Short mmCIF file of C-alpha atoms in Angstrom, two decimals:
data_model
loop_
_atom_site.label_atom_id
_atom_site.label_comp_id
_atom_site.label_asym_id
_atom_site.label_seq_id
_atom_site.Cartn_x
_atom_site.Cartn_y
_atom_site.Cartn_z
CA MET A 25 -117.00 46.49 -80.20
CA SER A 26 -120.54 45.11 -80.01
CA SER A 27 -122.14 44.82 -76.59
CA SER A 28 -123.92 41.59 -77.60
CA ARG A 29 -120.74 39.72 -76.82
CA TYR A 30 -121.06 40.67 -73.13
CA HIS A 31 -124.79 39.85 -72.99
CA SER A 32 -124.15 36.35 -74.28
CA ARG A 33 -121.59 35.42 -71.56
CA PRO A 34 -124.01 34.78 -68.66
CA ALA A 35 -125.98 32.34 -70.81
CA ALA A 36 -122.81 30.56 -71.81
CA LEU A 37 -121.70 30.35 -68.18
CA ALA A 38 -125.07 28.99 -67.18
CA THR A 39 -124.84 26.39 -69.93
CA SER A 40 -121.36 25.35 -68.84
CA ARG A 41 -122.45 25.08 -65.19
CA SER A 42 -125.40 22.93 -66.14
CA LYS A 43 -123.08 20.55 -67.98
CA ARG A 44 -120.84 19.90 -64.92
CA PRO A 45 -120.63 16.29 -63.80
CA ALA A 46 -123.10 15.23 -61.11
CA ALA A 47 -120.27 13.95 -58.88
CA PHE A 48 -118.55 17.36 -58.97
CA ALA A 49 -121.79 19.09 -58.05
CA SER A 50 -122.35 16.70 -55.15
CA CYS A 51 -118.81 17.33 -53.85
CA SER A 52 -119.42 21.08 -53.90
CA SER A 53 -122.62 20.73 -51.95
CA THR A 54 -120.87 18.46 -49.45
CA ARG A 55 -118.18 21.07 -48.87
CA ARG A 56 -120.83 23.76 -48.41
CA ARG A 57 -122.68 21.65 -45.84
CA ARG A 58 -119.41 20.89 -44.05
CA ARG A 59 -118.48 24.59 -43.88
CA THR A 60 -121.94 25.39 -42.57
CA ALA A 61 -121.62 22.66 -39.90
CA ASP A 62 -118.17 23.89 -38.87
CA ALA A 63 -119.42 27.45 -38.57
CA ALA A 64 -122.35 26.27 -36.48
CA ALA A 65 -120.03 24.24 -34.24
CA ALA A 66 -117.70 27.19 -33.81
CA THR A 67 -120.64 29.41 -32.96
CA GLY A 68 -121.84 26.84 -30.48
CA ASP A 69 -118.41 26.55 -28.84
CA SER A 70 -118.07 30.31 -28.54
CA SER A 71 -121.55 30.55 -27.06
CA LEU A 72 -120.61 27.85 -24.53
CA TRP A 73 -117.50 29.77 -23.51
CA ALA A 74 -119.47 32.99 -23.31
CA SER A 75 -122.10 31.34 -21.09
CA LEU A 76 -119.65 30.12 -18.44
CA HIS A 77 -120.86 30.68 -14.89
CA GLU A 78 -119.63 33.97 -13.48
CA ASP A 79 -117.97 32.28 -10.49
CA LEU A 80 -115.92 30.09 -12.82
CA VAL A 81 -115.05 33.10 -15.00
CA GLY A 82 -113.92 34.94 -11.88
CA GLN A 83 -111.65 32.09 -10.78
CA ILE A 84 -110.04 31.89 -14.22
CA ALA A 85 -109.65 35.67 -14.34
CA TRP A 86 -107.74 35.83 -11.04
CA ARG A 87 -105.38 33.12 -12.25
CA VAL A 88 -104.77 35.13 -15.42
CA LEU A 89 -104.24 38.28 -13.36
CA ALA A 90 -101.61 36.50 -11.25
CA GLY A 91 -99.54 36.21 -14.42
CA ASP A 92 -99.86 39.65 -15.97
CA LEU A 93 -102.27 42.58 -15.79
CA ARG A 94 -102.41 43.09 -19.54
CA ASP A 95 -103.42 39.43 -20.05
CA TYR A 96 -106.24 40.10 -17.59
CA ILE A 97 -107.33 43.14 -19.61
CA ARG A 98 -107.40 41.02 -22.78
CA PHE A 99 -109.36 38.32 -20.93
CA ARG A 100 -112.07 40.83 -20.01
CA ALA A 101 -112.30 41.95 -23.65
CA VAL A 102 -113.32 38.49 -24.94
CA CYS A 103 -117.08 38.91 -24.49
CA PRO A 104 -119.62 40.99 -22.50
CA ASN A 105 -120.26 38.14 -20.05
CA TRP A 106 -116.59 37.81 -19.10
CA ARG A 107 -116.33 41.57 -18.77
CA SER A 108 -119.33 41.86 -16.48
CA SER A 109 -118.18 38.88 -14.36
CA THR A 110 -114.75 40.35 -13.53
CA ALA A 111 -113.59 43.44 -11.66
CA CYS A 112 -112.61 46.45 -13.72
CA PRO A 113 -109.06 47.65 -12.96
CA ARG A 114 -109.82 51.22 -13.99
CA GLY A 115 -110.35 53.31 -10.90
CA ARG A 116 -108.77 50.63 -8.68
CA GLY A 117 -105.39 50.31 -10.35
CA ILE A 118 -103.55 51.78 -7.33
CA VAL A 119 -105.74 50.96 -4.33
CA ASP A 120 -105.96 47.26 -5.28
CA ARG A 121 -102.53 45.58 -5.26
CA ARG A 122 -103.75 42.83 -7.56
CA PHE A 123 -103.86 45.36 -10.40
CA HIS A 124 -100.30 46.63 -9.95
CA PRO A 125 -98.19 46.04 -13.12
CA ARG A 126 -95.33 44.58 -11.07
CA ARG A 127 -93.06 43.26 -13.81
CA TRP A 128 -93.53 46.18 -16.20
CA MET A 129 -90.69 48.69 -16.39
CA LEU A 130 -90.46 52.03 -18.16
CA LEU A 131 -88.07 51.67 -21.10
CA PRO A 132 -85.26 54.26 -21.24
CA GLU A 133 -85.23 55.20 -24.92
CA GLY A 134 -81.70 56.61 -24.78
CA HIS A 135 -80.35 59.39 -27.02
CA GLY A 136 -81.79 61.97 -24.61
CA LEU A 137 -85.41 60.95 -25.38
CA HIS A 138 -86.76 61.20 -21.84
CA PRO A 139 -90.49 60.68 -21.21
CA GLY A 140 -92.28 63.81 -22.37
CA HIS A 141 -89.78 64.62 -25.12
CA SER A 142 -91.47 66.29 -28.09
CA LYS A 143 -90.13 63.66 -30.51
CA LEU A 144 -92.01 60.92 -28.64
CA ARG A 145 -95.36 62.74 -29.20
CA GLY A 146 -96.68 61.81 -25.78
CA PHE A 147 -95.94 58.08 -26.07
CA VAL A 148 -93.92 56.08 -23.56
CA ARG A 149 -92.75 52.50 -23.98
CA PHE A 150 -92.74 49.82 -21.29
CA PHE A 151 -91.27 46.33 -21.33
CA ASN A 152 -91.97 43.25 -19.24
CA LEU A 153 -89.02 41.84 -17.30
CA SER A 154 -90.51 38.34 -17.34
CA THR A 155 -91.91 37.97 -20.87
CA GLY A 156 -89.88 40.50 -22.88
CA ALA A 157 -93.10 42.01 -24.25
CA PHE A 158 -93.09 45.69 -25.25
CA VAL A 159 -96.05 48.04 -25.22
CA ARG A 160 -96.43 51.71 -26.13
CA VAL A 161 -98.77 53.86 -24.04
CA HIS A 162 -99.95 57.41 -24.72
CA LEU A 163 -99.25 59.46 -21.57
CA PRO A 164 -99.42 63.18 -22.36
CA LEU A 165 -99.08 63.81 -18.61
CA PHE A 166 -95.30 63.81 -19.08
CA ARG A 167 -95.44 67.25 -20.67
CA ASP A 168 -95.18 68.79 -17.20
CA HIS A 169 -94.18 65.78 -15.06
CA CYS A 170 -90.97 63.83 -14.56
CA VAL A 171 -90.39 60.30 -13.25
CA LEU A 172 -88.62 59.82 -9.93
CA ASP A 173 -89.24 56.14 -9.23
CA SER A 174 -91.37 53.07 -9.91
CA ILE A 175 -93.14 51.05 -7.19
CA ASP A 176 -94.51 47.70 -8.37
CA GLY A 177 -94.88 49.25 -11.81
CA ILE A 178 -96.72 52.32 -10.43
CA LEU A 179 -94.87 55.45 -11.54
CA LEU A 180 -93.84 58.02 -8.93
CA LEU A 181 -94.02 61.43 -10.63
CA GLN A 182 -93.24 65.02 -9.74
CA ARG A 183 -95.30 67.82 -11.23
CA ASP A 184 -93.16 70.67 -12.47
CA HIS A 185 -95.00 73.81 -11.41
CA ASP A 186 -95.66 72.93 -7.74
CA THR A 187 -93.35 69.87 -7.11
CA ALA A 188 -96.40 67.80 -6.08
CA ILE A 189 -95.80 64.04 -5.93
CA ARG A 190 -98.26 61.87 -7.86
CA LEU A 191 -98.72 58.15 -8.36
CA LEU A 192 -99.71 57.09 -11.88
CA HIS A 193 -100.87 53.69 -13.08
CA PRO A 194 -99.55 53.62 -16.65
CA PHE A 195 -102.20 51.21 -18.01
CA THR A 196 -105.37 52.38 -16.25
CA GLY A 197 -104.55 56.09 -15.96
CA ASP A 198 -105.39 56.19 -12.24
CA ILE A 199 -103.70 59.05 -10.36
CA LEU A 200 -103.27 59.81 -6.66
CA ASP A 201 -101.91 63.12 -5.35
CA PHE A 202 -99.45 63.58 -2.49
CA PRO A 203 -97.84 66.65 -0.89
CA PRO A 204 -95.27 68.80 -2.75
CA LEU A 205 -91.62 67.84 -2.38
CA GLU A 206 -90.70 71.38 -1.37
CA THR A 207 -92.22 70.73 2.06
CA LEU A 208 -89.25 68.39 2.69
CA LEU A 209 -86.55 70.98 2.05
CA ARG A 210 -86.35 71.94 5.74
CA TYR A 211 -85.39 68.37 6.65
CA VAL A 212 -82.23 68.31 4.50
CA HIS A 213 -79.04 68.64 6.52
CA PRO A 214 -78.00 72.34 6.42
CA MET A 215 -74.25 71.58 6.18
CA LEU A 216 -74.55 69.73 2.87
CA LEU A 217 -73.10 71.33 -0.24
CA GLY A 218 -74.98 71.84 -3.46
CA SER A 219 -78.68 72.08 -4.11
CA LYS A 220 -80.99 70.61 -1.48
CA TRP A 221 -83.28 69.47 -4.26
CA TYR A 222 -80.81 66.75 -5.18
CA TYR A 223 -81.20 65.03 -1.81
CA ILE A 224 -84.99 64.93 -1.81
CA ARG A 225 -85.42 64.07 -5.51
CA SER A 226 -82.83 61.29 -5.53
CA ILE A 227 -85.16 58.65 -4.12
CA ARG A 228 -83.36 55.51 -3.02
CA ALA A 229 -86.48 53.48 -2.21
CA ALA A 230 -90.22 54.10 -1.99
CA SER A 231 -93.10 51.92 -0.89
CA LEU A 232 -96.87 52.33 -0.95
CA ASN A 233 -99.44 50.75 1.33
CA VAL A 234 -103.21 50.52 1.21
CA SER A 235 -105.23 50.33 4.43
CA VAL A 236 -108.50 48.47 4.96
CA ASP A 237 -110.32 51.75 4.25
CA GLU A 238 -108.29 52.06 1.01
CA ASP A 239 -106.23 54.99 2.30
CA VAL A 240 -102.96 54.98 0.37
CA SER A 241 -99.77 55.95 2.22
CA LEU A 242 -96.38 56.57 0.61
CA MET A 243 -93.00 56.14 2.30
CA ILE A 244 -89.81 57.55 0.77
CA LEU A 245 -86.15 56.94 1.59
CA GLY A 246 -84.12 59.79 0.09
CA ALA A 247 -80.45 60.37 -0.70
CA PRO A 248 -77.81 60.17 2.09
CA GLY A 249 -78.35 63.85 2.94
CA MET A 250 -81.94 63.05 3.87
CA LEU A 251 -81.43 61.01 7.04
CA GLN A 252 -85.10 60.60 7.94
CA VAL A 253 -87.80 58.60 6.18
CA ALA A 254 -90.59 60.75 4.72
CA PHE A 255 -94.20 59.58 4.61
CA ALA A 256 -97.64 60.96 3.75
CA THR A 257 -101.17 59.89 2.89
CA SER A 258 -102.87 60.78 -0.38
CA GLY A 259 -104.63 64.12 -0.21
CA GLU A 260 -102.41 65.57 2.54
CA GLN A 261 -100.59 68.87 2.10
CA GLN A 262 -97.41 68.26 4.12
CA TRP A 263 -94.85 65.47 4.29
CA LYS A 264 -94.00 64.04 7.69
CA VAL A 265 -90.69 62.46 8.69
CA SER A 266 -89.65 59.71 11.07
CA SER A 267 -88.49 60.54 14.57
CA TRP A 268 -85.36 58.42 14.06
CA TYR A 269 -82.40 58.74 11.68
CA LEU A 270 -80.83 56.24 9.34
CA LYS A 271 -77.33 56.45 7.86
CA ASP A 272 -74.54 54.29 6.43
CA ILE A 273 -76.96 52.60 4.04
CA PHE A 274 -75.34 50.56 1.31
CA SER A 275 -78.27 48.85 -0.44
CA GLU A 276 -82.04 49.28 -0.25
CA LEU A 277 -85.11 47.50 -1.57
CA SER A 278 -88.85 48.11 -1.56
CA PHE A 279 -90.75 44.84 -1.18
CA GLN A 280 -94.41 44.20 -0.34
CA GLY A 281 -94.96 47.59 1.23
CA LYS A 282 -91.80 47.51 3.36
CA ILE A 283 -88.30 48.89 2.84
CA TYR A 284 -85.26 46.71 3.48
CA VAL A 285 -81.77 48.21 3.84
CA VAL A 286 -78.23 46.96 4.33
CA CYS A 287 -76.49 49.10 6.95
CA GLU A 288 -73.12 49.12 8.61
CA ILE A 289 -74.12 49.53 12.23
CA GLY A 290 -70.54 49.24 13.46
CA LYS A 291 -67.19 48.35 11.95
CA SER A 292 -66.77 45.49 14.40
CA THR A 293 -70.25 44.06 13.89
CA GLY A 294 -70.32 44.23 10.08
CA GLU A 295 -73.33 44.73 7.84
CA ARG A 296 -76.85 44.20 9.07
CA ILE A 297 -80.18 44.00 7.25
CA LEU A 298 -82.93 46.19 8.65
CA GLN A 299 -86.65 46.20 7.90
CA ILE A 300 -88.72 49.42 7.88
CA ASP A 301 -92.42 48.74 8.35
CA PRO A 302 -95.20 50.89 6.84
CA PRO A 303 -96.43 54.01 8.66
CA GLU A 304 -98.93 53.57 11.47
CA LEU A 305 -101.89 55.75 10.50
CA GLU A 306 -104.19 55.02 13.41
CA GLY A 307 -104.14 57.22 16.49
CA THR A 308 -103.77 60.94 16.96
CA GLU A 309 -100.46 61.26 15.09
CA PRO A 310 -99.18 59.00 12.28
CA TRP A 311 -95.67 57.65 12.76
CA VAL A 312 -93.15 55.24 11.26
CA PRO A 313 -91.94 52.40 13.52
CA PRO A 314 -88.17 52.26 14.07
CA PRO A 315 -86.27 49.84 11.79
CA LYS A 316 -85.96 46.26 13.00
CA LEU A 317 -82.80 44.18 12.79
CA ILE A 318 -83.84 41.00 10.98
CA ALA A 319 -80.60 39.40 9.75
CA LYS A 320 -76.82 39.57 9.70
CA CYS A 321 -74.83 39.45 6.49
CA PRO A 322 -72.37 36.53 6.19
CA VAL A 323 -68.92 37.23 7.64
CA ASN A 324 -66.21 38.10 5.10
CA LYS A 325 -63.12 35.99 4.78
CA PRO A 326 -59.88 37.54 6.12
CA GLY A 327 -58.50 40.07 3.66
CA LYS A 328 -61.71 40.08 1.62
CA ILE A 329 -64.30 42.86 1.46
CA SER A 330 -67.77 42.08 0.15
CA PHE A 331 -70.53 44.42 -0.90
CA TYR A 332 -74.07 43.29 -0.22
CA TYR A 333 -77.07 44.00 -2.45
CA LEU A 334 -80.77 43.28 -2.03
CA VAL A 335 -82.91 42.19 -4.98
CA GLU A 336 -86.39 40.76 -5.45
CA CYS A 337 -86.44 37.51 -7.42
CA ASN A 338 -89.43 35.18 -7.82
CA SER A 339 -91.39 36.95 -5.06
CA GLU A 340 -88.62 36.61 -2.46
CA VAL A 341 -85.68 38.74 -1.35
CA LEU A 342 -82.16 37.63 -2.23
CA VAL A 343 -78.88 38.94 -0.81
CA VAL A 344 -76.06 39.16 -3.36
CA ALA A 345 -72.52 39.38 -1.98
CA ILE A 346 -69.83 40.58 -4.43
CA SER A 347 -66.23 40.48 -3.28
CA SER A 348 -63.78 43.21 -4.24
CA GLY A 349 -60.57 42.88 -6.24
CA ILE A 350 -59.67 41.30 -9.54
CA ASP A 351 -60.48 37.75 -8.45
CA ARG A 352 -64.21 38.28 -7.99
CA LYS A 353 -66.44 35.87 -6.12
CA ILE A 354 -70.22 36.31 -6.04
CA LEU A 355 -72.43 34.53 -3.55
CA VAL A 356 -76.23 34.58 -3.36
CA TYR A 357 -78.35 33.87 -0.28
CA ARG A 358 -82.04 33.94 0.53
CA LEU A 359 -82.97 36.56 3.07
CA ALA A 360 -85.39 34.07 4.64
CA ASP A 361 -82.46 31.72 5.34
CA LEU A 362 -80.32 34.49 6.83
CA MET A 363 -83.20 35.48 9.10
CA LEU A 364 -83.12 31.93 10.47
CA GLY A 365 -79.34 32.08 10.93
CA ARG A 366 -78.60 29.77 7.99
CA THR A 367 -76.10 30.57 5.23
CA VAL A 368 -77.24 28.38 2.34
CA LEU A 369 -75.61 29.25 -0.97
CA MET A 370 -77.71 29.39 -4.13
CA THR A 371 -76.19 28.15 -7.39
CA CYS A 372 -79.40 28.50 -9.38
CA ILE A 373 -81.88 31.37 -9.58
CA ASP A 374 -84.39 29.64 -11.91
CA GLY A 375 -82.74 30.80 -15.11
CA ASN A 376 -82.96 34.50 -14.21
CA ALA A 377 -80.33 37.20 -14.61
CA ILE A 378 -79.84 39.72 -11.81
CA PHE A 379 -78.65 43.24 -12.66
CA ILE A 380 -76.70 45.03 -9.94
CA GLY A 381 -76.62 48.84 -10.00
CA GLY A 382 -78.21 51.85 -8.31
CA ARG A 383 -81.31 49.65 -8.20
CA ASN A 384 -81.20 45.90 -8.63
CA LEU A 385 -83.44 44.03 -11.07
CA CYS A 386 -84.26 40.40 -11.76
CA VAL A 387 -84.87 39.64 -15.45
CA ARG A 388 -86.06 36.42 -17.06
CA SER A 389 -83.26 35.33 -19.39
CA LYS A 390 -85.63 33.37 -21.67
CA ALA A 391 -87.39 36.62 -22.50
CA PHE A 392 -84.16 38.20 -23.78
CA PRO A 393 -81.93 35.77 -25.74
CA ILE A 394 -78.84 37.94 -25.24
CA LEU A 395 -78.95 37.19 -21.49
CA VAL A 396 -77.52 34.06 -19.88
CA GLY A 397 -79.52 32.35 -17.15
CA ASP A 398 -78.33 32.03 -13.54
CA THR A 399 -75.94 34.97 -13.86
CA ILE A 400 -75.21 38.22 -12.04
CA VAL A 401 -74.67 41.17 -14.42
CA PHE A 402 -72.69 44.11 -13.03
CA TYR A 403 -70.13 46.69 -14.04
CA TYR A 404 -66.67 45.13 -13.70
CA ARG A 405 -64.46 48.05 -12.81
CA GLU A 406 -61.13 46.30 -13.34
CA GLY A 407 -62.17 45.11 -16.80
CA HIS A 408 -63.96 48.35 -17.75
CA CYS A 409 -66.96 46.43 -19.04
CA PHE A 410 -70.24 44.82 -18.12
CA ALA A 411 -69.56 41.32 -16.85
CA GLU A 412 -71.75 38.33 -16.07
CA TYR A 413 -70.87 35.90 -13.31
CA HIS A 414 -72.31 32.41 -13.70
CA LEU A 415 -73.33 31.11 -10.28
CA SER A 416 -72.96 27.36 -10.88
CA ARG A 417 -69.77 27.54 -12.97
CA GLY A 418 -68.09 30.34 -11.05
CA THR A 419 -66.95 31.98 -14.31
CA LEU A 420 -66.70 35.69 -15.00
CA LEU A 421 -67.11 36.73 -18.65
CA PRO A 422 -67.84 40.03 -20.44
CA ALA A 423 -71.55 40.56 -20.96
CA LEU A 424 -70.83 42.72 -24.02
CA ASP A 425 -67.88 43.21 -26.33
CA ARG A 426 -67.96 47.01 -26.13
CA SER A 427 -66.61 48.86 -23.13
CA ILE A 428 -68.91 51.45 -21.65
CA ILE A 429 -65.95 53.53 -20.53
CA ALA A 430 -64.49 53.51 -24.04
CA ASN A 431 -67.85 54.67 -25.34
CA ALA A 432 -68.06 57.37 -22.72
CA VAL A 433 -64.64 58.72 -23.65
CA SER A 434 -65.52 58.85 -27.34
CA SER A 435 -69.04 60.19 -26.80
CA PRO A 436 -70.29 62.10 -23.73
CA ASN A 437 -73.81 60.73 -24.33
CA ALA A 438 -72.75 57.08 -24.49
CA VAL A 439 -74.22 56.21 -21.09
CA SER A 440 -77.57 57.77 -21.97
CA SER A 441 -77.61 56.29 -25.50
CA PRO A 442 -77.72 52.50 -25.03
CA ARG A 443 -77.35 50.26 -28.07
CA SER A 444 -78.16 46.89 -26.50
CA ILE A 445 -81.01 45.59 -24.34
CA ILE A 446 -78.42 45.03 -21.60
CA TYR A 447 -77.71 48.77 -21.60
CA HIS A 448 -81.44 49.52 -21.57
CA ILE A 449 -82.06 47.21 -18.61
CA ASN A 450 -79.03 48.56 -16.77
CA THR A 451 -80.19 52.15 -17.16
CA CYS A 452 -83.43 51.10 -15.41
CA CYS A 453 -81.23 50.62 -12.34
CA TYR A 454 -80.48 54.37 -12.37
CA ARG A 455 -83.80 56.21 -12.10
CA GLN A 456 -82.26 59.66 -12.56
CA ILE A 457 -81.82 58.77 -16.25
CA TRP A 458 -85.62 58.69 -16.55
CA ASN A 459 -86.28 62.28 -15.53
CA LYS A 460 -85.81 65.51 -17.46
CA GLY A 461 -82.95 66.69 -15.26
CA GLN A 462 -80.78 63.77 -16.32
CA ILE A 463 -77.30 63.68 -14.76
CA LYS A 464 -74.40 64.05 -17.16
CA PHE A 465 -72.00 61.49 -15.77
CA LEU A 466 -68.82 62.96 -17.23
CA GLY A 467 -69.56 66.59 -16.40
CA LYS A 468 -68.73 68.58 -13.30
CA THR A 469 -72.28 69.73 -12.62
CA ALA A 470 -75.70 68.17 -12.62
CA LYS A 471 -78.87 69.88 -13.82
CA TRP A 472 -82.28 69.31 -12.31
CA ARG A 473 -85.55 70.68 -13.59
CA VAL A 474 -87.60 72.05 -10.72
CA LYS A 475 -90.65 74.27 -11.12
CA GLY A 476 -89.98 74.52 -14.83
CA LYS A 477 -86.46 75.92 -14.33
CA TRP A 478 -83.02 74.37 -14.44
CA ARG A 479 -81.31 74.26 -11.06
CA ILE A 480 -77.55 73.71 -11.00
CA GLY A 481 -76.01 71.48 -8.36
CA VAL A 482 -72.30 71.56 -7.52
CA ASN A 483 -70.18 68.53 -8.31
CA LEU A 484 -73.07 66.06 -8.19
CA ALA A 485 -71.92 64.11 -11.22
CA SER A 486 -68.95 62.75 -9.31
CA GLU A 487 -71.35 61.29 -6.73
CA ALA A 488 -73.43 59.73 -9.52
CA MET A 489 -70.33 58.29 -11.16
CA ARG A 490 -69.16 56.92 -7.81
CA LYS A 491 -72.45 55.08 -7.41
CA TRP A 492 -72.29 53.96 -11.05
CA LEU A 493 -68.83 52.50 -10.42
CA CYS A 494 -69.70 51.32 -6.93
CA LEU A 495 -67.65 48.16 -7.37
#
């Protein structure tokens, strides 16, 4: 084929272009000018946004941070001016409470894929209880660490080889070191059966506090065998314990640096709500103030027994009372009202769903379509299923069609292999499922990984199952 054919095409195209109507050519030039003007306007707008005064940028940034930390990180990434006008969370993720990822929760993958599992390749997923957003973070630290708890989104870890406690901010990578857990073994009651490690690693509540000098203190409430509250400051080598004892605890909650517990002080007086304040670090010897009685739980009706649970919802503490028996009745009160001696029932919790379990969680129902707003989700023992109680209607319906007990009978790993987001959220209420020494609920023993070895505890699974089926 002759190449002259290809050389003649540009001339032909030029001829055809020159013969285009004048109106068509003018339209093309108009579109080009319009695109150029739009691009210039967009550039001008972006330059105006980028040139905002740093005080105004700072005010907007703090409002964004009040919603979610990751939105704040994206805000700082818009342009160099916004980045330089706002505080960097890296390096201050733990010591500055504003940077705590409060509504972010570690996602239990299920199927035995605990954080640090080789199949996860160092990645861990988190989900937001308010927005339903998911994010995957690379945290190779879990190769030799396990998760014991989460405080305002800050992970409480134990290092395998020396049992040291560490606080990890999952999004900034900030780490603070605390004393090894083994220094608490001498405080476990000597008459208790089984491994002492169970009682100090089964953390019921933990709180962290930051002083004016940015000294971070950690306070831990352990399992029932650990009757004293442990506390320490970052960098110390030994845990200290309170001079007082605490027992007969039914529910606990960490909130704004304090620990709240529901206790049965006496059978005749009923349940009381106590407040444990942060450690006092000033003076010659740090100490934890004795718990203060702040409220009384509502009196049960004759012949009715209620169980009381504490939960944080919309930045306030709620008290959930669940009656026993087949004919369940669930009542919700504000702790602030009970402290004033008022028993005002709540029939609306702003469209949230509260999960009752080993830990109690408040989840935004709009973020997860499977959830129903203004409901209490719990394990209904008589019905052998998860149930949701609607506060305004007073109805009790199954939250899922499948029975968790039926699954557990057919498959020993059913509890640790959730198939629905309700299962995933519920397993967040049981922190032992997060760590490598996960309890096998249907077995007769429980295994814990301590110092890189498996320690066997006697008949601990029955205690875990009792707490799982606490109702």
